XYZ file of C-alpha atoms in Angstrom:
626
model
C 18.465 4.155 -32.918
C 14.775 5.266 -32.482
C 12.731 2.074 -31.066
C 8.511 2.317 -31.358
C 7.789 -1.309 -29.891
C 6.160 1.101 -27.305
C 5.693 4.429 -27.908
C 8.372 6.587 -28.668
C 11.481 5.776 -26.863
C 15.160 6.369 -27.505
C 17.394 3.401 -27.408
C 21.067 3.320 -28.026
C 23.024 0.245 -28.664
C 27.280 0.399 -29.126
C 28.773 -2.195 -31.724
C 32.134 -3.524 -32.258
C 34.516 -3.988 -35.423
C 33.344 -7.265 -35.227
C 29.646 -6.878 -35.120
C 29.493 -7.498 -31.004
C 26.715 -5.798 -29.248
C 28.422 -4.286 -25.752
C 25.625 -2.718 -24.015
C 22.008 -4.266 -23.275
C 20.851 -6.914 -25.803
C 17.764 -4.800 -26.814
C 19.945 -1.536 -26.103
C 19.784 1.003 -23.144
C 16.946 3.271 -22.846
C 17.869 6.988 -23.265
C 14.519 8.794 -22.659
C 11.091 9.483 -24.511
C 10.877 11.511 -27.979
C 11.987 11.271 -31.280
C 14.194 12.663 -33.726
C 17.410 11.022 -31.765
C 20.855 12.576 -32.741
C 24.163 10.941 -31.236
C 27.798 12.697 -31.343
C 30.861 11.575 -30.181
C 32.787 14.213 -27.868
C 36.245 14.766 -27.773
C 36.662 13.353 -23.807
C 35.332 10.220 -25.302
C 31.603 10.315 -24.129
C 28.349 10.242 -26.157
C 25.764 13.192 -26.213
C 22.297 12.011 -27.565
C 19.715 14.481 -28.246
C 16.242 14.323 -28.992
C 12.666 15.617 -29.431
C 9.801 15.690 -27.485
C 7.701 19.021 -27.901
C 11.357 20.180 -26.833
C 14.846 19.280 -26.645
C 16.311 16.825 -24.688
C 19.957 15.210 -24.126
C 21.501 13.079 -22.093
C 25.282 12.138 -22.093
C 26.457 8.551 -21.163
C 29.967 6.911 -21.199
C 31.775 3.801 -22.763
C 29.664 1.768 -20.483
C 26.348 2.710 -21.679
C 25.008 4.453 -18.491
C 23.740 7.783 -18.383
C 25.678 10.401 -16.039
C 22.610 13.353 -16.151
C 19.654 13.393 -14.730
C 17.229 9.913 -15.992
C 14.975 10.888 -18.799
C 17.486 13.464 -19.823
C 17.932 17.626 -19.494
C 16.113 20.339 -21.319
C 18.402 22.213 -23.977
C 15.288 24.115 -25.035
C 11.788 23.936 -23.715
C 9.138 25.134 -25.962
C 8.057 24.158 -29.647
C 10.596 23.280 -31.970
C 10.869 21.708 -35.621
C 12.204 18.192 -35.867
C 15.202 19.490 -38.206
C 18.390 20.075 -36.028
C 21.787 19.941 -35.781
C 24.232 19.146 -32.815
C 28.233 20.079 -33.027
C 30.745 19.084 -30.825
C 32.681 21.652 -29.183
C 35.835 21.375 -26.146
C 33.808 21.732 -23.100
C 30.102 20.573 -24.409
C 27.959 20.810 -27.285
C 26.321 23.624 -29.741
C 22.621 22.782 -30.576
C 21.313 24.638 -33.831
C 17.224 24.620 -34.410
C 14.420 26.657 -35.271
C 11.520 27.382 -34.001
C 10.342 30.196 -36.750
C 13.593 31.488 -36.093
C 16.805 30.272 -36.089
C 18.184 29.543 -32.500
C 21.623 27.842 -30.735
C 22.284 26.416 -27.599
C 25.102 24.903 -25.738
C 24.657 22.643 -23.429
C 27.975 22.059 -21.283
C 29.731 18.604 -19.934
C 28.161 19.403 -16.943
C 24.153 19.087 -17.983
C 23.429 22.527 -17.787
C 23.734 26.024 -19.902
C 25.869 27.047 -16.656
C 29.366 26.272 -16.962
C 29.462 27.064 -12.976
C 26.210 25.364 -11.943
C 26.510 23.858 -8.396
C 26.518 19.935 -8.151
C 23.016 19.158 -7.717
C 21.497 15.656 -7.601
C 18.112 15.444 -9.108
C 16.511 12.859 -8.361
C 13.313 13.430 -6.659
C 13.140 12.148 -2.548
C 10.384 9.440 -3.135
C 11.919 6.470 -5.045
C 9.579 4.506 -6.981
C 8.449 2.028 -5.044
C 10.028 -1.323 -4.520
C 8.516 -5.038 -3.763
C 9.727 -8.513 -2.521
C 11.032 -11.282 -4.814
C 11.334 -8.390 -7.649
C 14.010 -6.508 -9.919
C 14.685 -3.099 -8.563
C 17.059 -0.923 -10.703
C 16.775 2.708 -10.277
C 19.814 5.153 -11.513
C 20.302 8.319 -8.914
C 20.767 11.653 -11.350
C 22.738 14.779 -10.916
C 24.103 17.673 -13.056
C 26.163 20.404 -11.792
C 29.992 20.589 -11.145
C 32.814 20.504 -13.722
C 31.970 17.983 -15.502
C 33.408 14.524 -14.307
C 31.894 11.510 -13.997
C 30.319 11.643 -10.202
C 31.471 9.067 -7.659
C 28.302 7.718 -4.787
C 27.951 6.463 -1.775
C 25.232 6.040 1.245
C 26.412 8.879 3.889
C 23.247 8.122 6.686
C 21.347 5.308 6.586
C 21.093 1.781 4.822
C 19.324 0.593 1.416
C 16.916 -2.536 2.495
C 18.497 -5.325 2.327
C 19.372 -6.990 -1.079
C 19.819 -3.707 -2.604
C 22.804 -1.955 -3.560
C 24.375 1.416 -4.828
C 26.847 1.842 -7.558
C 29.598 4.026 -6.692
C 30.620 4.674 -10.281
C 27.303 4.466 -11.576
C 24.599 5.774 -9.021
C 22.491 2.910 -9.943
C 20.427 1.062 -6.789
C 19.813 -2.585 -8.018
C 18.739 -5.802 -6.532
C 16.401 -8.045 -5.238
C 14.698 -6.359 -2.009
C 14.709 -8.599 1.242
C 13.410 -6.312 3.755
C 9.997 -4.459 3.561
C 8.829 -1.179 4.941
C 10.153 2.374 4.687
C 13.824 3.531 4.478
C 15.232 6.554 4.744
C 18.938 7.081 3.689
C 21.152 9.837 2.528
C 23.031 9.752 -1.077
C 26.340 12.236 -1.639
C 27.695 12.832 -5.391
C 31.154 13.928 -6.327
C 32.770 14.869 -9.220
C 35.998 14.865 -7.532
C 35.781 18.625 -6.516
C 32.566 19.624 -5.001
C 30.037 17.457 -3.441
C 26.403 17.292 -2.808
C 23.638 15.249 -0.705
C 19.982 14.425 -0.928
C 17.708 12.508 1.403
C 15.658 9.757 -0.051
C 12.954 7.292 0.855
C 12.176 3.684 -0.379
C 9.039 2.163 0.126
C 9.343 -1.749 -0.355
C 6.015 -3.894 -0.129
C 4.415 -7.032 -0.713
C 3.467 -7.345 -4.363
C 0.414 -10.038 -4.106
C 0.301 -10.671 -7.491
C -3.549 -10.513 -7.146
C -6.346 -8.034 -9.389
C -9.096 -6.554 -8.074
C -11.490 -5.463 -10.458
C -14.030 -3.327 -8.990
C -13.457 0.215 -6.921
C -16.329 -0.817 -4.242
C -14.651 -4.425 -4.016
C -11.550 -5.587 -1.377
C -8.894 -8.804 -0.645
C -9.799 -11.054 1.905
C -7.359 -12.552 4.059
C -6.781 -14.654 6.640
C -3.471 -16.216 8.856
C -2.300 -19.607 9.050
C 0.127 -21.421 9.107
C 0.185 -18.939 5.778
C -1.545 -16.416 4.746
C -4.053 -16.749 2.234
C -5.016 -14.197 0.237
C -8.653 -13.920 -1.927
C -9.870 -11.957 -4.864
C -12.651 -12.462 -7.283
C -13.124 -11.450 -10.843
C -17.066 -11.100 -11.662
C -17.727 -10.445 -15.576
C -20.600 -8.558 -16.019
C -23.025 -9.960 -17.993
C -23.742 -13.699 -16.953
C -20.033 -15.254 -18.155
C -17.124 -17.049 -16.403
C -16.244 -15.535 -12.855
C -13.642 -16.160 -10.832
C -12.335 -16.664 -7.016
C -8.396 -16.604 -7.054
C -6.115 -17.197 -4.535
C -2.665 -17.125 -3.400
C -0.678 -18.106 -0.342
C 2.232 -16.181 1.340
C 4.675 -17.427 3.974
C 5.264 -15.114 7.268
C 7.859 -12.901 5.265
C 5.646 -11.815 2.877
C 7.097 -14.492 0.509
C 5.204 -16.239 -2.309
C 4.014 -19.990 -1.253
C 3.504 -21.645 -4.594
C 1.780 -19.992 -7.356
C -1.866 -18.611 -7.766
C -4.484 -20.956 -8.049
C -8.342 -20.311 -9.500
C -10.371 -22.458 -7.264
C -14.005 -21.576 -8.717
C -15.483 -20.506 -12.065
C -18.911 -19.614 -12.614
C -21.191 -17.128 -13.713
C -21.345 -15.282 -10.946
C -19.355 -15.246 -8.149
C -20.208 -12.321 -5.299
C -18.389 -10.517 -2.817
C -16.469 -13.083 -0.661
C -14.468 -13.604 3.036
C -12.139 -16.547 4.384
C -11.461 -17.722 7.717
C -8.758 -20.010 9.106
C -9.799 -23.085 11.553
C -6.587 -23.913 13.570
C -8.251 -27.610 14.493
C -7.962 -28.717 11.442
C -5.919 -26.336 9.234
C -8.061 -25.779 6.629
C -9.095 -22.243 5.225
C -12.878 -21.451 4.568
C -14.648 -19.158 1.794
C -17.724 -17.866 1.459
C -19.243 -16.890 -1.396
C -22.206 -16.164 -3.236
C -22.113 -18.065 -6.439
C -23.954 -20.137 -9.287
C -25.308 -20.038 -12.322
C -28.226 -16.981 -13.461
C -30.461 -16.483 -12.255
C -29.848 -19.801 -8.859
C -27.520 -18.104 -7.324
C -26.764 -19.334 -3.404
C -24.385 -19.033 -0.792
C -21.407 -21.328 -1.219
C -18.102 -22.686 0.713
C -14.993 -23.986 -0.359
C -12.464 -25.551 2.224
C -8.464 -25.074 1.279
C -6.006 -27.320 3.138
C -3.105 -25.764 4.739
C -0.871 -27.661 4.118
C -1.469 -29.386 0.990
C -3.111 -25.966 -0.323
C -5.772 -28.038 -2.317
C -8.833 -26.923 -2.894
C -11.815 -28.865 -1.926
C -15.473 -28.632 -4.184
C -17.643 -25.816 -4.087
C -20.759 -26.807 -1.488
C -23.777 -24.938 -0.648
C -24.130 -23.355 2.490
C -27.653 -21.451 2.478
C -29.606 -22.253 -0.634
C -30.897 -18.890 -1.450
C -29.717 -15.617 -3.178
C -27.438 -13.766 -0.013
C -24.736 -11.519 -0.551
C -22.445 -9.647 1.507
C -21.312 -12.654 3.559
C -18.496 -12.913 6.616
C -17.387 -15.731 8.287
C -15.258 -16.453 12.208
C -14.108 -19.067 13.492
C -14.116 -20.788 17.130
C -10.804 -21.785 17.466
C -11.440 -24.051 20.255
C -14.235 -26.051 19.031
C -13.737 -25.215 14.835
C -17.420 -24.138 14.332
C -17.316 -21.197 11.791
C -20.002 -18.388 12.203
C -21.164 -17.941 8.727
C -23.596 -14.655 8.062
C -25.175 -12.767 4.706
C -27.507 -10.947 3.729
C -30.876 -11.721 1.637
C -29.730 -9.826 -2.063
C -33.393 -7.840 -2.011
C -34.416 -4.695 -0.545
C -34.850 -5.015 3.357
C -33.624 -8.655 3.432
C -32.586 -10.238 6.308
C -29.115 -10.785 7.628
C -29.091 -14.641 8.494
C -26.920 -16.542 10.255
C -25.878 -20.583 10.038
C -23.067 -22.444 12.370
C -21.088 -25.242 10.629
C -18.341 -27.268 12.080
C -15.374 -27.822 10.955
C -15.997 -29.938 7.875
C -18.810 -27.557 6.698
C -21.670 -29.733 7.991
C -24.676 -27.725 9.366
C -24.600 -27.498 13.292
C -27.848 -24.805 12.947
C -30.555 -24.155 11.269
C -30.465 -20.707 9.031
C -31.212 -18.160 11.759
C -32.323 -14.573 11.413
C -30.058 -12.038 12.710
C -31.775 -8.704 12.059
C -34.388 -6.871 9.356
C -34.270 -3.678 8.810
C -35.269 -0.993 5.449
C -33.012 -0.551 2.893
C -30.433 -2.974 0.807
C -28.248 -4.899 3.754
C -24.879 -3.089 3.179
C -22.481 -4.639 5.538
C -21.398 -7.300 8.138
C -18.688 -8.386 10.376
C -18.017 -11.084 12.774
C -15.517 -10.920 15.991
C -15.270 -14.177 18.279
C -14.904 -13.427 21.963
C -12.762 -16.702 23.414
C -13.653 -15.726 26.988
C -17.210 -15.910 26.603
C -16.936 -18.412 23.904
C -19.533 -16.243 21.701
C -19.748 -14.475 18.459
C -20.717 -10.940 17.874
C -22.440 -9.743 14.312
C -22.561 -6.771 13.681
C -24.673 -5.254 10.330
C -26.099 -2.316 8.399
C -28.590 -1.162 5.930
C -27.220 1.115 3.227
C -30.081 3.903 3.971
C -30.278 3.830 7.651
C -27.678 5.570 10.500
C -27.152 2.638 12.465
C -25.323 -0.170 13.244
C -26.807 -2.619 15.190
C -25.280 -5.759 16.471
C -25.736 -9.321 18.070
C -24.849 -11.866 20.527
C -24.587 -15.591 19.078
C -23.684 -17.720 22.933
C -22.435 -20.658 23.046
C -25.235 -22.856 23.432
C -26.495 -21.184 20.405
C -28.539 -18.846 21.556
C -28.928 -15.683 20.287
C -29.594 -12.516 22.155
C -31.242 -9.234 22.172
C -30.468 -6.814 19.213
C -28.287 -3.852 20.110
C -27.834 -0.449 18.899
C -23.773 -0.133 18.857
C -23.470 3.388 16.754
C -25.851 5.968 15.452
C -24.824 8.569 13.655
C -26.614 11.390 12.104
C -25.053 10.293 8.390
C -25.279 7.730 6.754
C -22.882 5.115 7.831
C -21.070 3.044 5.602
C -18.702 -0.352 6.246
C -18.192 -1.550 9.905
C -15.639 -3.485 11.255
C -15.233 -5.466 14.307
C -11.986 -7.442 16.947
C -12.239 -8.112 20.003
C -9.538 -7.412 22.207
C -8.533 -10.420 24.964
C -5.892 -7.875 26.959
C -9.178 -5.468 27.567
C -12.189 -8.124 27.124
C -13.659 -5.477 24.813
C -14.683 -5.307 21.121
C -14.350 -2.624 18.728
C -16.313 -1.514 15.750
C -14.541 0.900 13.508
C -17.417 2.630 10.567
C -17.651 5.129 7.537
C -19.529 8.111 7.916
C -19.949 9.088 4.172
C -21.315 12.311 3.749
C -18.234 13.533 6.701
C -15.924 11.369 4.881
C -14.829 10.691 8.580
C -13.502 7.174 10.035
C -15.216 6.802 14.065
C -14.981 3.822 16.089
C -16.371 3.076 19.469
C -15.463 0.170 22.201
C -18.159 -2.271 22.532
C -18.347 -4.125 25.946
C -18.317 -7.664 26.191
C -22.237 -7.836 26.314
C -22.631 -6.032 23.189
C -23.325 -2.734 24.629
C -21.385 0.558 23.988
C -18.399 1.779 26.523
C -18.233 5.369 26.020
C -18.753 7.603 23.177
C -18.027 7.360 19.129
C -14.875 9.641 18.725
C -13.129 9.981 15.345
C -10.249 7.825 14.711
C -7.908 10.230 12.412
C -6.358 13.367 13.696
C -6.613 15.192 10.703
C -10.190 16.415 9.101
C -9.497 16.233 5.230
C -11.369 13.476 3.411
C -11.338 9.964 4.829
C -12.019 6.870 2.584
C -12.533 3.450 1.482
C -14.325 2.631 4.868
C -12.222 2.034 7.658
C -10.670 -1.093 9.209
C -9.205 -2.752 12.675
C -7.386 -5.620 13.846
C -5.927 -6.443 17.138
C -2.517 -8.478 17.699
C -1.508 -11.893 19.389
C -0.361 -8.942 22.036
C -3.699 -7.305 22.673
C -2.896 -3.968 21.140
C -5.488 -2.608 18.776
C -5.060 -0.248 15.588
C -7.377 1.222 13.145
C -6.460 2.003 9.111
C -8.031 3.737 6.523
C -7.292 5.661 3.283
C -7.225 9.534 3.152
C -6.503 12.200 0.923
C -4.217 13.828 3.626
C -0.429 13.970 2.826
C 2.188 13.710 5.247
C 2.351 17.204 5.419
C -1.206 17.421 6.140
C -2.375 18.787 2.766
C -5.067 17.679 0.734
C -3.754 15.626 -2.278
C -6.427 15.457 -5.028
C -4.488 12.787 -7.135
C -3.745 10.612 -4.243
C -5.011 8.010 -1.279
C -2.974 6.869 1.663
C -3.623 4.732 3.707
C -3.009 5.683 7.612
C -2.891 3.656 10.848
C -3.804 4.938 14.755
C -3.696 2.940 17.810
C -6.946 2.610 19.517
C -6.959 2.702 23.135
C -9.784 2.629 25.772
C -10.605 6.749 25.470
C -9.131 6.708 21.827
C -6.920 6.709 19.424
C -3.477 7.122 21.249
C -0.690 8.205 18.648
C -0.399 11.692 18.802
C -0.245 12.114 14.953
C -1.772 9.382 12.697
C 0.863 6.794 11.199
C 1.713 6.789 7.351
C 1.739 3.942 6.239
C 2.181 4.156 2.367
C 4.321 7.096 2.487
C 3.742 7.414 -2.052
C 1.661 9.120 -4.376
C -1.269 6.835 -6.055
C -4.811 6.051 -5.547
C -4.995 3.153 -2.625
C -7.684 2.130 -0.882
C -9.544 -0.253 1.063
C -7.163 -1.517 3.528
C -7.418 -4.867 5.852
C -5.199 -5.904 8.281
C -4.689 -9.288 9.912
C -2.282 -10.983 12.704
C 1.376 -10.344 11.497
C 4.363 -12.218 12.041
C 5.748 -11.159 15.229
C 3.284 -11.031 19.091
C 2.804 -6.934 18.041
C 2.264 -6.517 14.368
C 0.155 -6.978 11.572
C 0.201 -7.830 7.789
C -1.678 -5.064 6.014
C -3.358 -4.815 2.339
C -4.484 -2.316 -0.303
C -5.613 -2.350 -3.564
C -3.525 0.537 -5.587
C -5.262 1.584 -9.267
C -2.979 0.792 -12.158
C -4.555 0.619 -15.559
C -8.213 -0.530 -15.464
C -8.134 -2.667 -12.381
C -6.478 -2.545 -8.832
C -3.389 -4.367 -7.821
C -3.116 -5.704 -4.237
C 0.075 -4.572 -2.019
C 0.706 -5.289 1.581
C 3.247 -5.019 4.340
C 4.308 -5.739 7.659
C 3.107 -3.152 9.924
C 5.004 -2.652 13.053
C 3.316 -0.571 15.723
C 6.235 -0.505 18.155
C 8.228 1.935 16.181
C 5.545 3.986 15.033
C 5.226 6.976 17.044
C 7.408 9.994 16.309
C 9.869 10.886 18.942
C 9.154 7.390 20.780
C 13.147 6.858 19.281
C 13.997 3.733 21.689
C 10.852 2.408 21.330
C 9.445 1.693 24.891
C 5.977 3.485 24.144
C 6.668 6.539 26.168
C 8.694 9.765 24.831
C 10.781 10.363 27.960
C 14.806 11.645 29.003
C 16.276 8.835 27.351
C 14.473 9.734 23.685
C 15.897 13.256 24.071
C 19.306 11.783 24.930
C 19.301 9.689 21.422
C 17.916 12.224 19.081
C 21.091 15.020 20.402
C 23.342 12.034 19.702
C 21.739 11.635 16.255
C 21.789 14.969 15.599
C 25.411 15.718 16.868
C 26.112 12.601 14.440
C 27.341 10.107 17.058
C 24.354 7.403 15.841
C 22.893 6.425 12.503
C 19.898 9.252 11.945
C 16.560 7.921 12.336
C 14.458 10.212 10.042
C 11.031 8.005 10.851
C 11.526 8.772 14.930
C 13.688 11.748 15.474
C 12.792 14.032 12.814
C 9.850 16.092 14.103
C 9.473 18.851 12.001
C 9.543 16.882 9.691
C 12.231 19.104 7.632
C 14.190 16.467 5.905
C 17.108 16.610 8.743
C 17.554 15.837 12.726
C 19.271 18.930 14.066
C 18.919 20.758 17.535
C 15.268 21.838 16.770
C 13.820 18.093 16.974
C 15.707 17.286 19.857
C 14.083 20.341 21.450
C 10.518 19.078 20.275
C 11.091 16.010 22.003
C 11.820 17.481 24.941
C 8.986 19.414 24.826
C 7.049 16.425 24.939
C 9.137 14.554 27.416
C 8.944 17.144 30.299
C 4.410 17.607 29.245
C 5.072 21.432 27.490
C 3.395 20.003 23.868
């Protein structure tokens, strides 16, 4: 049957003598067209053919599954009328159409017009993308051979856990348990010959959370959970929005999303978590056109109830951040004055959200205020603010002490562009900050080490190793360990190449002199527009929970995973942060096929296999030659 609930698709459903449906209630889909035509063959399988500005088929057995390649083969690949016939013959089937002309075709039992085509599987190496507490069903194709049904199984490697493949079927289903990137090996058989293809599964966080704007990002901040923040502002003076949802340290939904604030406006926002009294504040600007202000709203962390909306500064100010003291539980609250060449301002509040300060000035330069950040130095038990003007090449920063003082203005980074959205950590392990920034006219991600003081250590360098075109700002976190990493989004592929139609988002380690990975780190290793990443503490002493926002449709979904550094750098196979003897010694053994392969780590030519050549790039590396 033909099925337009959503565009053309081809369903097929197999009935009983008695009426009984035995596939899918709502059938199986087949593939996308029209003009479906179903025969019977003689070895007791179904061929369905059908149109879509060519001819299609697919053949599928008693059980409903398809055995070609998903969304079916092409009999015949240009124009062609929507009258034709199909007629079963021993070892396939005739197709009969026109196209002007009269035409036939067979297509044989195996999927091709080649009775002696070689088993190939078809399926292309990047799955689609899976994500915790979701439904993952994905069939593996193949055509080829003589004919038979293929048998599969996992040859190197493992599926994530929760999923599953079908040896009859080829079908990877389940619920996935385990995020990152996997890498495993499939093999096909029809009994005869056999064949193998690499793959690669992303799985992720799937927030659940919209973003609605291409300039705007999630906010997040770690717990005892992690909360997560969007907004939605309507245009045009109607109901906004501040959602939120909360995630345990697996990356697992805590209850559901909740809309804490409705408004006419509500502004770009930021939370921070105070561990003295686990509660989670945001900052927002808010209110009703045109008295819009600066607000707060306090979430428990353990009840996860919102509190009311209060007001923090009573004037228009956008842009804000907010830190937290974790010793005493005074937050650092700071935004911008929404004019041209307003003032970044500054207010402490403890822990409840009272005032400890009066609204401060923090710096006044020309131009719109563009951007802020906050890093808290526990050592020195002070705050420093970092901010920027949206016309201007600089980003200057500030020391709020203890005793609530605040100190000199600093230049941290000029540049000779424009710079764009800064970042700031500190890190307790060197007793340094960092700031990582946007050049926009490069397209180029820098970052510099601040000193303790607030002035620079060093020179700017650039974060990436690649030069292609950097974007969606840049950002840094440090973890509970003291090792610090950078991300951003780039049009580079992993194979270096500029991808038009694409954003990925990267990660490199920043050390004192730089960034200290030899080649940048993949993180989202899939095709799709993502951008804007943050990262935050993770669940383990060295890794971090990083988000995106990914465009689907006319909006921006938010994705995330654990990111962990330790097993990050190619070659680095055993993990211990140096690429020595021992790494050589477990790539041969890999690639002599006495240990699981390790595709991430030990392939690094990155051709698909580990064979002799990347165990003689690691040595290479080992003994100082590359």
């Amino acid at each position: 049957m033909e099925d337009k609930r959503n565009g053309n698709h081809i369903y097929a459903q197999h009935i009983n003598g008695n009426g009984e449906l035995l596939w899918e209630e709502n059938g199986v889909l087949i593939g996308t067209g029209e003009n479906p035509r179903i025969i019977r063959n003689s070895d007791g399988t179904y061929y369905i053919f059908w149109t879509n500005d060519k001819i299609l088929a697919q053949r599928i057995g008693d059980d409903g599954i398809g055995w070609w390649s998903e969304g079916g083969v092409e009999v015949y690949n240009s124009g062609v009328q929507d009258d034709y016939e199909v007629v079963d013959v021993d070892d396939g089937v005739v197709v009969v159409f026109s196209n002007n002309n009269i035409y036939a075709q067979k297509i044989y039992k195996n999927g091709t017009l080649d009775p002696s085509f070689p088993l190939t599987i078809t399926t292309d190496k990047d799955l689609p993308q899976g994500a915790l507490e979701e439904q993952y069903n994905l069939r593996i194709g193949a055509v080829g051979g003589n004919g038979e049904r293929f048998t599969w199984q996992i040859v190197e490697g493992n599926l994530p856990e929760g999923l599953s493949l079908n040896s009859t079927t080829g079908i990877i289903s389940g619920i996935p348990a385990e995020l990152g990137t996997f890498n495993f090996t499939i093999s096909a058989s029809d009994g005869v010959s056999t064949a193998q293809k690499q793959f690669r599964l992303f799985v992720q966080i799937d927030t659940g959370m919209e973003i609605f704007d291409i300039g705007e990002y999630p906010a997040v901040a770690k717990g005892n959970s992690y909360l997560v923040v969007t907004r939605e502002s309507i245009v045009g003076h109607t109901s906004s929005y501040i959602y939120c949802q909360f995630f345990d340290d697996n990356g697992y939904k805590d209850g559901d999303k909740m809309t804490i604030y409705e408004n006419d406006t509500v502004g770009r926002l930021n939370v921070a978590y105070n561990p003295v009294n686990n509660k989670y504040l945001i900052v927002f600007k808010g209110g009703e056109y045109p008295d819009y202000k600066l607000y707060g709203i306090f979430i428990d962390g353990e009840t996860h109830q919102a509190g009311d909306a209060f007001v923090i500064m009573d004037e228009n100010c956008r842009y804000p951040d907010v830190e937290v003291n974790p010793q005493n539980g005074n937050f650092l609250v700071v935004a911008s004055e929404d004019k041209y060449g307003g003032k970044w301002k500054g207010i402490v509040l403890n822990k409840d959200g009272q005032p400890q300060t009066e609204i401060f000035d923090i710096g006044e330069k020309s131009g719109w205020p563009y951007n802020c950040s906050i890093a808290f130095n526990p050592d020195n038990q002070e705050f420093l603010v970092s901010y920027t003007y949206g016309s201007n090449k600089y980003i200057w920063g500030r020391i709020l002490k203890n005793d609530g003082i605040l100190e000199d203005e600093k230049e941290l980074a000029s540049s000779s562009f424009y710079i764009g959205n800064c970042k700031l950590t500190y890190n307790q392990k060197t007793k340094k900050y960092f700031v990582v920034y946007y050049i926009s006219t490069q397209c180029r991600i820098l970052g510099r080490v601040i000193n303790s003081d607030g002035t620079p250590s060093g020179e700017p360098f650039y974060i990436s190793k690649t030069e292609l075109d950097e974007h969606c700002g840049g950002n840094v976190a440090t973890t509970s360990s003291g090792n610090t990493y950078a991300f951003w989004g780039d049009r580079s592929d992993e194979n270096g190449e500029y991808d038009i139609d694409s954003l990925y988002i990267y990660a490199q380690k920043i050390g004192e002199n730089g960034s200290e990975f030899e080649e940048d780190y993949l993180l989202t290793p899939y095709t799709g527009l993502k951008y804007t990443p943050i990262a935050v503490e993770g669940n383990t002493d060295d890794n971090l929970l990083v988000l995106w926002k990914s465009k689907e449709g006319s909006s921006y979904k938010v994705y995330g995973v654990f990111y962990n550094p330790s097993s990050s750098e190619k070659g680095d196979i055993n993990g211990d942060e140096e690429i020595d003897i021992s790494d050589v010694i477990l790539c041969l053994r890999q690639a002599i096929g006495l240990d699981p392969v390790n595709i991430d780590l030990a392939d690094m030519n990155n051709d698909g296999v580990v064979d002799i050549s990347d165990v003689i790039l690691i040595l290479r590396k080992a003994i100082g030659l590359d």
